[in-house]
Coordinates of C-alpha atoms in Angstrom, one line a residue:
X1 CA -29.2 -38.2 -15.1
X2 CA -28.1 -37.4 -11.6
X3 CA -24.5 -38.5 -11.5
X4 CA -23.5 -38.2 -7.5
X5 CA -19.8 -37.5 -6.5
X6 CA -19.4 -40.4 -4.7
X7 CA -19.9 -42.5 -8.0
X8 CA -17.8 -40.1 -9.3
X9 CA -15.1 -41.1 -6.1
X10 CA -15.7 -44.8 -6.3
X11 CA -15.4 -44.7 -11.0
X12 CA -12.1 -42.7 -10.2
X13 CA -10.6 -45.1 -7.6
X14 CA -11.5 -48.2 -9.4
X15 CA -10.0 -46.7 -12.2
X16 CA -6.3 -45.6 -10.5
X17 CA -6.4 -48.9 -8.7
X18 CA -7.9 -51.6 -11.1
X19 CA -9.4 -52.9 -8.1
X20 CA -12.7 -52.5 -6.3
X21 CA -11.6 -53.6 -3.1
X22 CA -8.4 -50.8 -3.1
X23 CA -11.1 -48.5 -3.9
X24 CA -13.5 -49.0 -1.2
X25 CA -10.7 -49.4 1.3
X26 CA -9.8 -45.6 0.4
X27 CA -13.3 -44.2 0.6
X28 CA -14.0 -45.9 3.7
X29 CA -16.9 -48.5 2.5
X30 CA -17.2 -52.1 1.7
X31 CA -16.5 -53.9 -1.2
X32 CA -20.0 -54.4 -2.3
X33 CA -21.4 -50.6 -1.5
X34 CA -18.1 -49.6 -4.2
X35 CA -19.5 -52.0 -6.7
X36 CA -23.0 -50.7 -6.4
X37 CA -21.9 -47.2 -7.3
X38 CA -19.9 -48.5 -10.0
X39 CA -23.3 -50.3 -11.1
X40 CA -25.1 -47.2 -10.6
X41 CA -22.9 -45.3 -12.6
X42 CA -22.9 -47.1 -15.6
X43 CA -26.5 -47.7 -15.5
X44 CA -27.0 -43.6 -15.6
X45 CA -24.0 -42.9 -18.1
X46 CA -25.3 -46.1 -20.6
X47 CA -22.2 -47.5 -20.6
X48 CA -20.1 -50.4 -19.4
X49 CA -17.2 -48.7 -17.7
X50 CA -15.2 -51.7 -16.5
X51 CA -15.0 -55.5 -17.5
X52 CA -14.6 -57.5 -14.5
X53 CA -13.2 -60.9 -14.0
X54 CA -12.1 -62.8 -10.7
X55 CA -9.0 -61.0 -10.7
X56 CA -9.2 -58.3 -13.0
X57 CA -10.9 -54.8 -13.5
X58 CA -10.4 -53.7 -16.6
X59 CA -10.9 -50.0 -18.0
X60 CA -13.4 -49.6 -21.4
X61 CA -12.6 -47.4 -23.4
X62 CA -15.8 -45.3 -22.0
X63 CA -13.9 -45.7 -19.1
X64 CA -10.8 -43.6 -20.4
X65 CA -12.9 -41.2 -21.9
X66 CA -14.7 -40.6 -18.9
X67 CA -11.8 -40.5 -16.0
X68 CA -10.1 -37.1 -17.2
X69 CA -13.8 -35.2 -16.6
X70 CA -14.7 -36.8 -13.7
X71 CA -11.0 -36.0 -12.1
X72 CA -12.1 -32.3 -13.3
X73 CA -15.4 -32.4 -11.7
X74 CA -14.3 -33.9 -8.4
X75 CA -11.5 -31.4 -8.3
X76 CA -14.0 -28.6 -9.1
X77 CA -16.4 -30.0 -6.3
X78 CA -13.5 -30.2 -4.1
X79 CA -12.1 -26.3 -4.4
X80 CA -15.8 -25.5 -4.2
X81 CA -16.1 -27.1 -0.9
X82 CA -12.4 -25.8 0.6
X83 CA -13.8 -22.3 -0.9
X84 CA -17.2 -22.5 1.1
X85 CA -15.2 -23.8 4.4
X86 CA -12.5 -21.1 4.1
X87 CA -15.4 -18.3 3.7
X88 CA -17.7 -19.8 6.5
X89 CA -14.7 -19.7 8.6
X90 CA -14.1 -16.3 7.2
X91 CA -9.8 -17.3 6.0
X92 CA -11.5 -15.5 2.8
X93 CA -14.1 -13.5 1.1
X94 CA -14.8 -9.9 0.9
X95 CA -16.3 -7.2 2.8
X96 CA -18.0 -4.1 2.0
X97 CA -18.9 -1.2 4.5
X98 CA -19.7 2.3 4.9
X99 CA -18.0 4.3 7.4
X100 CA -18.6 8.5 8.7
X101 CA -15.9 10.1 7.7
X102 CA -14.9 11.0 11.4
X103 CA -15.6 7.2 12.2
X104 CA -13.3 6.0 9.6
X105 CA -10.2 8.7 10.1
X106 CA -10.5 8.2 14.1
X107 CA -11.5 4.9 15.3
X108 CA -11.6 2.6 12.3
X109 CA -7.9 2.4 11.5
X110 CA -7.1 0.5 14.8
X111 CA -10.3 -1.9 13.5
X112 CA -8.8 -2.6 10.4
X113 CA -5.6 -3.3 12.0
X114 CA -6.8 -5.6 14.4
X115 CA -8.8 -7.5 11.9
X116 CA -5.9 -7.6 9.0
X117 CA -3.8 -9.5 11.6
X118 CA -6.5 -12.0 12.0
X119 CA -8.2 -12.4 9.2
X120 CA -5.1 -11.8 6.1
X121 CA -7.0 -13.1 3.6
X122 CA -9.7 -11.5 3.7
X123 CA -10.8 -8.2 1.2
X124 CA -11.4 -5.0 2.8
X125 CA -13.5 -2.6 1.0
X126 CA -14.0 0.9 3.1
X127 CA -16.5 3.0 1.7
X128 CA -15.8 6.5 3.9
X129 CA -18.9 9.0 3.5
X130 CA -20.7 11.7 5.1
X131 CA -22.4 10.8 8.2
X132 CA -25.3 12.0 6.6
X133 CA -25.2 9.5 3.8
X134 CA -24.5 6.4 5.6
X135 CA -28.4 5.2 5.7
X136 CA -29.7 6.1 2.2
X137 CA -26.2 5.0 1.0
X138 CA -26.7 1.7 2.9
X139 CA -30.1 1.3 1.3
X140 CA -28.7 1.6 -2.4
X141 CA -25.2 0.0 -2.4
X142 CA -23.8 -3.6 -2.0
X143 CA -22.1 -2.8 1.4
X144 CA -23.1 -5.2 4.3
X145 CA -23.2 -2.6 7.2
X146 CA -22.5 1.1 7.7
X147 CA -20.5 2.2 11.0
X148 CA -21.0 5.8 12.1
X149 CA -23.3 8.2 14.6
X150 CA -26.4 8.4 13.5
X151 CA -29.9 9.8 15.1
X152 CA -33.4 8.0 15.6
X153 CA -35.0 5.3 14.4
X154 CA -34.9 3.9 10.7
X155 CA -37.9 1.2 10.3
X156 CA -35.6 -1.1 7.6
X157 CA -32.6 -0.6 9.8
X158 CA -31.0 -2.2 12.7
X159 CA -29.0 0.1 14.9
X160 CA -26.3 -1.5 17.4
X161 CA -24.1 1.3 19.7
X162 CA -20.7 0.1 19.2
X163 CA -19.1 3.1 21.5
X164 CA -20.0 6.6 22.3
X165 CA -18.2 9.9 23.5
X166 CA -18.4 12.4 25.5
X167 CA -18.6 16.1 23.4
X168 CA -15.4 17.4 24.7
X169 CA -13.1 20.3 24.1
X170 CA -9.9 19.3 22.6
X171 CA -6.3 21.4 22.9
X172 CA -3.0 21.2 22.8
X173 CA -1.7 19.7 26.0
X174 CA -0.3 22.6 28.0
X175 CA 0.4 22.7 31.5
X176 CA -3.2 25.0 32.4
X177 CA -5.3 23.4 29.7
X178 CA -4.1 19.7 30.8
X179 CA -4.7 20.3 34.7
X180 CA -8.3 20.8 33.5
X181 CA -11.1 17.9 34.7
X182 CA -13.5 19.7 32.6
X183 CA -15.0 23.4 31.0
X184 CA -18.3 24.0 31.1
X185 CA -20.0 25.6 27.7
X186 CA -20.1 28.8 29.3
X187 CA -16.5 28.9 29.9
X188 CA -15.9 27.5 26.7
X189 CA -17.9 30.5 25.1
X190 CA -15.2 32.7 26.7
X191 CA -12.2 30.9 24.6
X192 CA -11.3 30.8 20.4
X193 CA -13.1 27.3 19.2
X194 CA -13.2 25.5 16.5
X195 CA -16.9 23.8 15.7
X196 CA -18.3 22.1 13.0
X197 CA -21.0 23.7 10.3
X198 CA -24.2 24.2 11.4
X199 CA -25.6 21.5 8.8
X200 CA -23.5 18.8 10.6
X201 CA -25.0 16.3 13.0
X202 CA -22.7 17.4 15.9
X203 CA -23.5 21.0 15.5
X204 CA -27.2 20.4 15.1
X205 CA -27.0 18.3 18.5
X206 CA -25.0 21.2 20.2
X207 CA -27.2 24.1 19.0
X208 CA -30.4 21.7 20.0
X209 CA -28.8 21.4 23.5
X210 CA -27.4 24.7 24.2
X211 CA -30.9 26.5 22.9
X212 CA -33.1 24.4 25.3
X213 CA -30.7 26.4 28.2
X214 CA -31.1 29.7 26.5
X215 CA -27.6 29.1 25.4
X216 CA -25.9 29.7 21.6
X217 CA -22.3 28.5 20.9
X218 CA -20.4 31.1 18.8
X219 CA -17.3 29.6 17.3
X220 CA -14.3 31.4 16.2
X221 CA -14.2 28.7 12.8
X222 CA -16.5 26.7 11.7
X223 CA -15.2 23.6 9.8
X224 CA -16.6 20.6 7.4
X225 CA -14.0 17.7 8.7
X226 CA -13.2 16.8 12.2
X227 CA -9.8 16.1 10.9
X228 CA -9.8 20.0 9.5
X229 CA -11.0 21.1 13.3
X230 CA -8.0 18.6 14.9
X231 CA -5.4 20.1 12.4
X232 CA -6.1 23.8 13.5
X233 CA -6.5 22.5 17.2
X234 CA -2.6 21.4 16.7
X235 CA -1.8 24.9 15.3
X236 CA -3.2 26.8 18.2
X237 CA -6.2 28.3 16.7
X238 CA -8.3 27.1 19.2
X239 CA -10.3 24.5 20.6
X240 CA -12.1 21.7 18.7
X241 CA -15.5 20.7 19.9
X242 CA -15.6 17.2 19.4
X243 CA -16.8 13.5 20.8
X244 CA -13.4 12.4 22.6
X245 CA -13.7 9.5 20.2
X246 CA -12.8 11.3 17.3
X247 CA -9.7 12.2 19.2
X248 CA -6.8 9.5 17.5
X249 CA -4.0 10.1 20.0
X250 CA -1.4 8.6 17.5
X251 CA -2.1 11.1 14.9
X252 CA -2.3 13.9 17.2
X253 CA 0.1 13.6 20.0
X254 CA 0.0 16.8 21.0
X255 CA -3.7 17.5 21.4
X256 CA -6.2 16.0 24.3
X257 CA -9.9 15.8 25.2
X258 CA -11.6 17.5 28.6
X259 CA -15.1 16.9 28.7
X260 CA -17.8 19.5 28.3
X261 CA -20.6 20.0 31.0
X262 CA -23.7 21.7 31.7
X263 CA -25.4 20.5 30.2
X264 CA -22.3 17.3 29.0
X265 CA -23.5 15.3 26.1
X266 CA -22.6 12.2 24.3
X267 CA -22.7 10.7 20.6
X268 CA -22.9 7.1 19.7
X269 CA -20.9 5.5 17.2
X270 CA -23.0 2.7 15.9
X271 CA -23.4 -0.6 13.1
X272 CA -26.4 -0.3 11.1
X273 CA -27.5 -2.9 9.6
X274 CA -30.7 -3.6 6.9
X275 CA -33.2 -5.8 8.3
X276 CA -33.8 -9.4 7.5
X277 CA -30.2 -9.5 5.9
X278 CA -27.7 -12.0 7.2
X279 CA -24.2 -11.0 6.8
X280 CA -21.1 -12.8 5.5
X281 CA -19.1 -14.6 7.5
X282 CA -16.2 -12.2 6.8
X283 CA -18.7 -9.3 7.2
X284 CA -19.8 -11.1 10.6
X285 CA -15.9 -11.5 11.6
X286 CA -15.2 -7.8 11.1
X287 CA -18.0 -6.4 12.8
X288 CA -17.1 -9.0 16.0
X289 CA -13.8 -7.5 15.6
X290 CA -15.2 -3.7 15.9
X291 CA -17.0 -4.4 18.7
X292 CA -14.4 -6.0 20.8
X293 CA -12.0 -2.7 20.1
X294 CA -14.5 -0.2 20.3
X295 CA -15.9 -1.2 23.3
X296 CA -12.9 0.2 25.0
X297 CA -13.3 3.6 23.5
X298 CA -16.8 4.2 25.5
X299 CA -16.5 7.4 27.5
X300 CA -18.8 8.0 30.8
X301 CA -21.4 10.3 30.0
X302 CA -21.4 11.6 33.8
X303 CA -20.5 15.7 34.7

């Protein structure tokens, strides 16, 4: 038995109105296609559902027994159908991504800003790891996308550059250090800095770099967090060596970036994604939203 909901539509209007022309007037056919799904309707169901005269349609008692579940079905279809609209539009839904640590202190916030203006009803769950987790954590979780810098190629992944910075040295803005266009490494070598670990991706792509000139950096601290290596930066203790893009001005006011040459070198801040998997339209919505902000973060990788 394959009830359809517009029998359901024409068995409910006939039944409000007690009048098949009424009924087909408000779903927008004639009098005859209304009386056919009426027909068709009771032929499936078994039942007589209305006894018609030249004037008169009047209810069975199937009839009353059937008009509060089909008001409850059509209601259900009809939620259904403003639910799907309201999540292909993406007014609702949920999504679910990873984001680098770095990523999600420094550029992310002004994402998620953007995007909770546009986009209020919409659930936001941030997922902020190591950069080094965000592909096998993206293989083996129910989050959409990952955002973060990552290196290579991953054959199940997509990869899409959203931004990328320069690897800069970041102080506090004094009068000498602000009048600065740039440092090279090696004068760089001869000031307190602050670097990340050696097991970290940015110090891995520094020590890669500097070694291929015969070069080593040194630091004066070495640090897990870039938000660690910002917070010392603000105390004095020396300069954090850093993609600009980590810099969040609003956090730290004080502090600004002044890009590293010979040899200058960039990182990418990028959406993964695993292939052949289409995202949700609120997932689709967020990462549109990303790319429109980020793309104004992008630091020339020239000097």
């Amino acid at each position: 038995m394959n009830v359809t909901l517009r029998q359901l539509q024409a068995f409910t209007g006939v039944y409000r109105t007690r009048s098949i022309t009424r009924a087909a007037r408000e779903l927008g056919i004639t009098q005859s296609a209304a009386s056919l799904l009426i027909q068709q309707l009771e032929t499936q169901l078994g039942v007589k559902l209305f006894d018609r005269s030249t004037r008169l349609v009047q209810p069975t008692l199937a009839a009353d027994e059937a008009f509060d579940a089909a008001e409850r079905m059509l209601s259900d279809a009809q939620g259904l159908s403003r639910r799907m609209r309201d999540l292909a539009q993406a007014r609702a839904g949920r999504v679910a991504f990873l984001a680098s640590a770095g990523t999600a202190s420094a550029l992310l916030p002004m994402v998620l800003a953007k995007f909770r203006a546009s986009h209020p009803g919409i659930e936001i769950d941030m997922r902020d790891v190591a950069a080094d987790d965000l592909v096998p954590r993206l293989s083996t979780t129910d989050a959409e996308f990952a955002i973060g810098s990552v290196e290579g190629e991953f054959a199940d992944m997509t990869i899409e550059t959203l931004t990328s910075g320069r690897l800069s040295a970041i102080g506090r803005r004094t009068a000498d250090f602000a009048a600065r266009r740039s440092l090279t490494w090696d004068e760089l070598a001869q000031l307190p800095t602050i670097a990340m670990r050696r097991e970290t991706r940015i110090r891995m792509q520094i020590d890669q770099a500097l070694s291929a000139q015969g070069k080593r950096l040194d630091p004066t601290y070495e640090v897990t967090l870039i938000n660690t290596a910002l917070a010392m930066t603000a105390q004095g203790l020396g300069l954090a060596i850093l993609p600009a893009t980590m810099l969040p001005a609003d956090q730290f006011p004080t502090l600004i970036a002044r890009p590293l040459v010979r040899p200058a070198l960039t990182r990418p801040v990028s959406l993964l994604q695993r292939q052949g998997r289409t995202l949700s339209p609120a997932a689709q919505a967020f990462a549109a939203t990303a790319r429109a902000v980020l793309a104004g973060r992008t630091t020339p990788a020239s000097g």
